[in-house]
mmCIF file of C-alpha atoms in Angstrom:
data_model
loop_
_atom_site.group_PDB
_atom_site.id
_atom_site.type_symbol
_atom_site.label_atom_id
_atom_site.label_comp_id
_atom_site.label_asym_id
_atom_site.label_seq_id
_atom_site.Cartn_x
_atom_site.Cartn_y
_atom_site.Cartn_z
ATOM 1 C CA MET A 1 -296.849 -19.942 5.778
ATOM 2 C CA ILE A 2 -296.210 -18.709 2.189
ATOM 3 C CA GLY A 3 -294.011 -21.524 1.052
ATOM 4 C CA TYR A 4 -291.101 -23.855 1.771
ATOM 5 C CA GLN A 5 -288.249 -25.641 0.185
ATOM 6 C CA SER A 6 -287.445 -29.299 0.784
ATOM 7 C CA LEU A 7 -284.021 -30.955 0.592
ATOM 8 C CA ASP A 8 -283.640 -34.726 0.745
ATOM 9 C CA LEU A 9 -281.027 -37.190 -0.127
ATOM 10 C CA TYR A 10 -281.388 -38.127 -3.829
ATOM 11 C CA SER A 11 -281.113 -41.814 -2.774
ATOM 12 C CA PRO A 12 -281.106 -42.530 0.950
ATOM 13 C CA VAL A 13 -280.054 -46.143 0.283
ATOM 14 C CA LEU A 14 -276.916 -45.556 -1.980
ATOM 15 C CA PRO A 15 -273.910 -44.225 -0.223
ATOM 16 C CA SER A 16 -272.446 -43.420 -3.749
ATOM 17 C CA MET A 17 -275.049 -40.763 -4.095
ATOM 18 C CA ALA A 18 -274.732 -39.171 -0.607
ATOM 19 C CA HIS A 19 -273.387 -36.047 -2.115
ATOM 20 C CA VAL A 20 -276.680 -35.350 -4.276
ATOM 21 C CA GLY A 21 -279.644 -33.691 -2.920
ATOM 22 C CA GLN A 22 -283.144 -33.652 -4.308
ATOM 23 C CA LEU A 23 -284.773 -30.106 -4.026
ATOM 24 C CA GLY A 24 -288.348 -29.012 -4.152
ATOM 25 C CA THR A 25 -289.771 -25.431 -3.904
ATOM 26 C CA PHE A 26 -293.327 -24.621 -3.071
ATOM 27 C CA LEU A 27 -294.769 -21.070 -2.941
ATOM 28 C CA LEU A 28 -298.177 -19.680 -2.858
ATOM 29 C CA PRO A 29 -298.917 -18.173 -6.329
ATOM 30 C CA GLU A 30 -299.150 -14.693 -5.049
ATOM 31 C CA TRP A 31 -295.705 -14.778 -3.596
ATOM 32 C CA ARG A 32 -293.969 -16.007 -6.706
ATOM 33 C CA GLY A 33 -291.580 -13.509 -8.415
ATOM 34 C CA CYS A 34 -291.094 -11.643 -5.070
ATOM 35 C CA GLY A 35 -287.674 -13.071 -4.199
ATOM 36 C CA VAL A 36 -288.881 -15.550 -1.676
ATOM 37 C CA GLY A 37 -287.754 -18.577 -3.687
ATOM 38 C CA GLN A 38 -284.340 -17.120 -4.212
ATOM 39 C CA ALA A 39 -283.975 -16.465 -0.483
ATOM 40 C CA LEU A 40 -285.077 -19.981 0.333
ATOM 41 C CA PHE A 41 -282.634 -21.308 -2.138
ATOM 42 C CA HIS A 42 -279.728 -19.299 -0.783
ATOM 43 C CA ALA A 43 -280.454 -20.607 2.721
ATOM 44 C CA THR A 44 -280.876 -24.243 1.392
ATOM 45 C CA MET A 45 -277.593 -23.881 -0.609
ATOM 46 C CA ARG A 46 -275.635 -22.753 2.488
ATOM 47 C CA PHE A 47 -277.016 -25.631 4.495
ATOM 48 C CA GLY A 48 -276.441 -28.168 1.716
ATOM 49 C CA ALA A 49 -272.832 -27.105 1.242
ATOM 50 C CA SER A 50 -272.320 -27.311 5.115
ATOM 51 C CA VAL A 51 -273.424 -30.958 5.195
ATOM 52 C CA GLY A 52 -271.482 -32.147 2.145
ATOM 53 C CA TYR A 53 -273.853 -31.850 -0.796
ATOM 54 C CA ARG A 54 -271.981 -31.167 -4.081
ATOM 55 C CA LYS A 55 -274.949 -31.329 -6.377
ATOM 56 C CA LEU A 56 -278.654 -30.685 -6.307
ATOM 57 C CA VAL A 57 -281.293 -32.166 -8.620
ATOM 58 C CA VAL A 58 -284.896 -31.013 -9.293
ATOM 59 C CA GLN A 59 -287.678 -32.489 -11.381
ATOM 60 C CA VAL A 60 -290.029 -29.859 -12.921
ATOM 61 C CA ARG A 61 -293.140 -30.541 -14.968
ATOM 62 C CA ALA A 62 -292.441 -29.659 -18.674
ATOM 63 C CA SER A 63 -295.635 -27.521 -18.751
ATOM 64 C CA ASN A 64 -294.379 -25.448 -15.733
ATOM 65 C CA LEU A 65 -292.268 -23.021 -17.718
ATOM 66 C CA SER A 66 -292.165 -20.408 -14.896
ATOM 67 C CA ALA A 67 -290.648 -23.025 -12.433
ATOM 68 C CA GLN A 68 -288.064 -23.984 -15.130
ATOM 69 C CA ALA A 69 -287.224 -20.275 -15.634
ATOM 70 C CA PHE A 70 -286.832 -19.809 -11.859
ATOM 71 C CA TYR A 71 -284.445 -22.785 -11.533
ATOM 72 C CA LYS A 72 -282.434 -21.511 -14.579
ATOM 73 C CA ARG A 73 -282.132 -17.987 -12.909
ATOM 74 C CA ILE A 74 -280.639 -19.558 -9.814
ATOM 75 C CA GLY A 75 -278.136 -21.637 -11.736
ATOM 76 C CA PHE A 76 -279.781 -24.993 -12.629
ATOM 77 C CA VAL A 77 -279.242 -26.541 -16.025
ATOM 78 C CA ALA A 78 -281.653 -28.837 -17.796
ATOM 79 C CA CYS A 79 -279.997 -32.315 -18.195
ATOM 80 C CA GLY A 80 -282.794 -34.701 -19.149
ATOM 81 C CA ARG A 81 -286.489 -35.482 -19.677
ATOM 82 C CA LEU A 82 -288.684 -38.113 -18.292
ATOM 83 C CA ARG A 83 -291.555 -38.763 -20.719
ATOM 84 C CA ALA A 84 -295.136 -39.138 -19.488
ATOM 85 C CA GLN A 85 -293.834 -39.081 -15.893
ATOM 86 C CA VAL A 86 -296.748 -37.223 -14.335
ATOM 87 C CA MET A 87 -300.532 -37.912 -14.566
ATOM 88 C CA ILE A 88 -302.567 -34.816 -13.595
ATOM 89 C CA ASP A 89 -306.345 -34.519 -14.210
ATOM 90 C CA GLY A 90 -306.304 -37.370 -16.606
ATOM 91 C CA GLY A 91 -303.458 -35.999 -18.723
ATOM 92 C CA GLU A 92 -299.842 -36.791 -19.033
ATOM 93 C CA ASP A 93 -296.854 -34.408 -18.557
ATOM 94 C CA ASP A 94 -293.203 -34.898 -18.957
ATOM 95 C CA GLU A 95 -290.755 -33.904 -16.267
ATOM 96 C CA ILE A 96 -287.626 -31.974 -16.941
ATOM 97 C CA ILE A 97 -284.562 -32.921 -14.864
ATOM 98 C CA MET A 98 -282.329 -30.054 -13.856
ATOM 99 C CA GLU A 99 -279.105 -30.096 -11.918
ATOM 100 C CA PHE A 100 -276.984 -27.566 -9.960
ATOM 101 C CA PHE A 101 -273.329 -28.106 -9.095
ATOM 102 C CA PHE A 102 -271.934 -26.343 -6.081
ATOM 103 C CA ALA A 103 -268.507 -26.255 -7.842
ATOM 104 C CA ASP A 104 -270.069 -24.034 -10.507
ATOM 105 C CA LEU A 105 -270.460 -21.136 -8.046
#
């Protein structure tokens, strides 16, 4: 396996958010930039639309500029920042919240 993409309900307990999905993309470093992420996203987007999602949300570490650039290329827009959200190796990192609206296609 070289990677995968996850799609979950943003909030499984709130029916008012049943139209929002939380997306995650995970690829081995040597496969990044080869079109795999875009292919995964197009498949996920088709599935998401078919089950009623209208919006996708992703949280990306602020230091992960390549992931932010990837999500921008496929149509996500930064809409917020969570300060000191992640602790890795004893250091803090912010998370950038990005959103994608199916209606913007």
